[in-house]
Amino acid sequence: MSIDIAVVPVAGLGTRLLPATKSQPKEMLPVGRKPVAQHVVEELAHSGIRRLLFVTGKGKHSIENHFDTDGDLITYLRESGREQELGELAFERQDMEYFYTRQRRQLGLGHAVLCAAPLVGRQPFVVALGDSIIGLNAESDIVARMIEQFEATKADVVVAFEEVPRDEVFRYGIAEPRGPIGDVFELASLVEKPSVDEAPSNLAVAARYVFSPAIFDKLRETKPGKGGEIQLTDAIQLVLNSGGMGLGMRLRPDERRFDIGNFGSYFRAFVEFALSDPHYGDGLKEYVQALLDRP
Ligand code: G1P
């Protein structure tokens, strides 16, 4: 059976989005009509994921509530004849099983992924960061393509990458590729949030990964790195150091990554999703255009 399980870390505090995230998770901020987490889940469903394990933390209950079936709300909408609104809840019935575990201490992204080990066991799995959406309206099948590469090449790790402007490399994990850089390339090494001078390329980790369970063994050996946190990037480097095969896969030009980790990229994501809204998009475009044309 092909990989159908994804770990979605959503335990981060979202401090770069204060005050919006003081009492609500950043993964529940709306982007267009839906919260970020729903966009992520729909994208993963489109790529064949059927079991989804959220690694949550303090203050993240609204994520669990969002994916529950709300019988009272359904009855209310049905009895009051609100068929269209009822349709907006179709995602509750999508073919997906949800699991939740908590990262009990904030020790970094690598540690959050390690919290999934007892539930994932010794099977390959996907990691999709819960604060990043790939492509508009869940149209991207990047995860399905990564799974295909992983299975065809027997790689230990496949990581999605996008090119970023050189002066933004300090925000991301950055690849040092080996050999030709096509849609798929070999990973020589990875460095977490390097300075512009240290960065081996401008290929940035784009929040989607496929792993063999060996990553859990390496995460257990990973010492705190950048920011004093246990970094997923460092554990991938340990896999590469021990002779494991790592591949990078580039996003297509139409598969931009929307990083809901800071206001600049959150605003861009919201505007782009709102402009693509089938009902409100055109009107919004005229409104924004008029604002921009104002003398
Ligand atoms: C994390 C990873 C980083 C990756 C980024 C993608 O950083 O550590 O390697 O490029 O996600 O969004 P964070 O954004 O959690 O600081």
PDB file of N, CA and C in Angstrom, residues 53 101 113-122 216 220:
ATOM      1  N   LEU A  53      -2.170  12.824  11.459  1.00  0.00           N
ATOM      2  CA  LEU A  53      -1.844  12.960  12.883  1.00  0.00           C
ATOM      3  C   LEU A  53      -1.373  14.388  13.153  1.00  0.00           C
ATOM      4  N   THR A 101      -1.909  14.178  18.965  1.00  0.00           N
ATOM      5  CA  THR A 101      -1.043  13.993  20.125  1.00  0.00           C
ATOM      6  C   THR A 101      -0.461  15.361  20.458  1.00  0.00           C
ATOM      7  N   VAL A 113       8.021  16.350  15.525  1.00  0.00           N
ATOM      8  CA  VAL A 113       7.872  15.182  14.634  1.00  0.00           C
ATOM      9  C   VAL A 113       8.152  13.898  15.417  1.00  0.00           C
ATOM     10  N   LEU A 114       9.130  13.948  16.310  1.00  0.00           N
ATOM     11  CA  LEU A 114       9.453  12.759  17.119  1.00  0.00           C
ATOM     12  C   LEU A 114       8.284  12.360  18.021  1.00  0.00           C
ATOM     13  N   CYS A 115       7.454  13.320  18.416  1.00  0.00           N
ATOM     14  CA  CYS A 115       6.276  12.998  19.239  1.00  0.00           C
ATOM     15  C   CYS A 115       5.317  12.062  18.497  1.00  0.00           C
ATOM     16  N   ALA A 116       5.425  12.002  17.169  1.00  0.00           N
ATOM     17  CA  ALA A 116       4.537  11.145  16.371  1.00  0.00           C
ATOM     18  C   ALA A 116       5.038   9.706  16.309  1.00  0.00           C
ATOM     19  N   ALA A 117       6.288   9.470  16.748  1.00  0.00           N
ATOM     20  CA  ALA A 117       6.900   8.139  16.553  1.00  0.00           C
ATOM     21  C   ALA A 117       6.079   6.987  17.130  1.00  0.00           C
ATOM     22  N   PRO A 118       5.552   7.101  18.363  1.00  0.00           N
ATOM     23  CA  PRO A 118       4.818   5.942  18.901  1.00  0.00           C
ATOM     24  C   PRO A 118       3.571   5.605  18.077  1.00  0.00           C
ATOM     25  N   LEU A 119       2.990   6.593  17.416  1.00  0.00           N
ATOM     26  CA  LEU A 119       1.779   6.336  16.632  1.00  0.00           C
ATOM     27  C   LEU A 119       2.095   5.922  15.201  1.00  0.00           C
ATOM     28  N   VAL A 120       3.167   6.467  14.633  1.00  0.00           N
ATOM     29  CA  VAL A 120       3.497   6.148  13.232  1.00  0.00           C
ATOM     30  C   VAL A 120       4.163   4.775  13.143  1.00  0.00           C
ATOM     31  N   GLY A 121       5.010   4.460  14.131  1.00  0.00           N
ATOM     32  CA  GLY A 121       5.691   3.159  14.120  1.00  0.00           C
ATOM     33  C   GLY A 121       6.744   3.089  13.029  1.00  0.00           C
ATOM     34  N   ARG A 122       6.955   1.888  12.462  1.00  0.00           N
ATOM     35  CA  ARG A 122       8.048   1.706  11.499  1.00  0.00           C
ATOM     36  C   ARG A 122       7.507   1.706  10.077  1.00  0.00           C
ATOM     37  N   PHE A 216      13.237   8.845  12.680  1.00  0.00           N
ATOM     38  CA  PHE A 216      12.981   8.859  14.134  1.00  0.00           C
ATOM     39  C   PHE A 216      14.259   8.511  14.901  1.00  0.00           C
ATOM     40  N   ARG A 220      16.237  11.114  17.518  1.00  0.00           N
ATOM     41  CA  ARG A 220      16.605  10.811  18.921  1.00  0.00           C
ATOM     42  C   ARG A 220      18.048  11.195  19.198  1.00  0.00           C
TER      43      ARG A 220
END
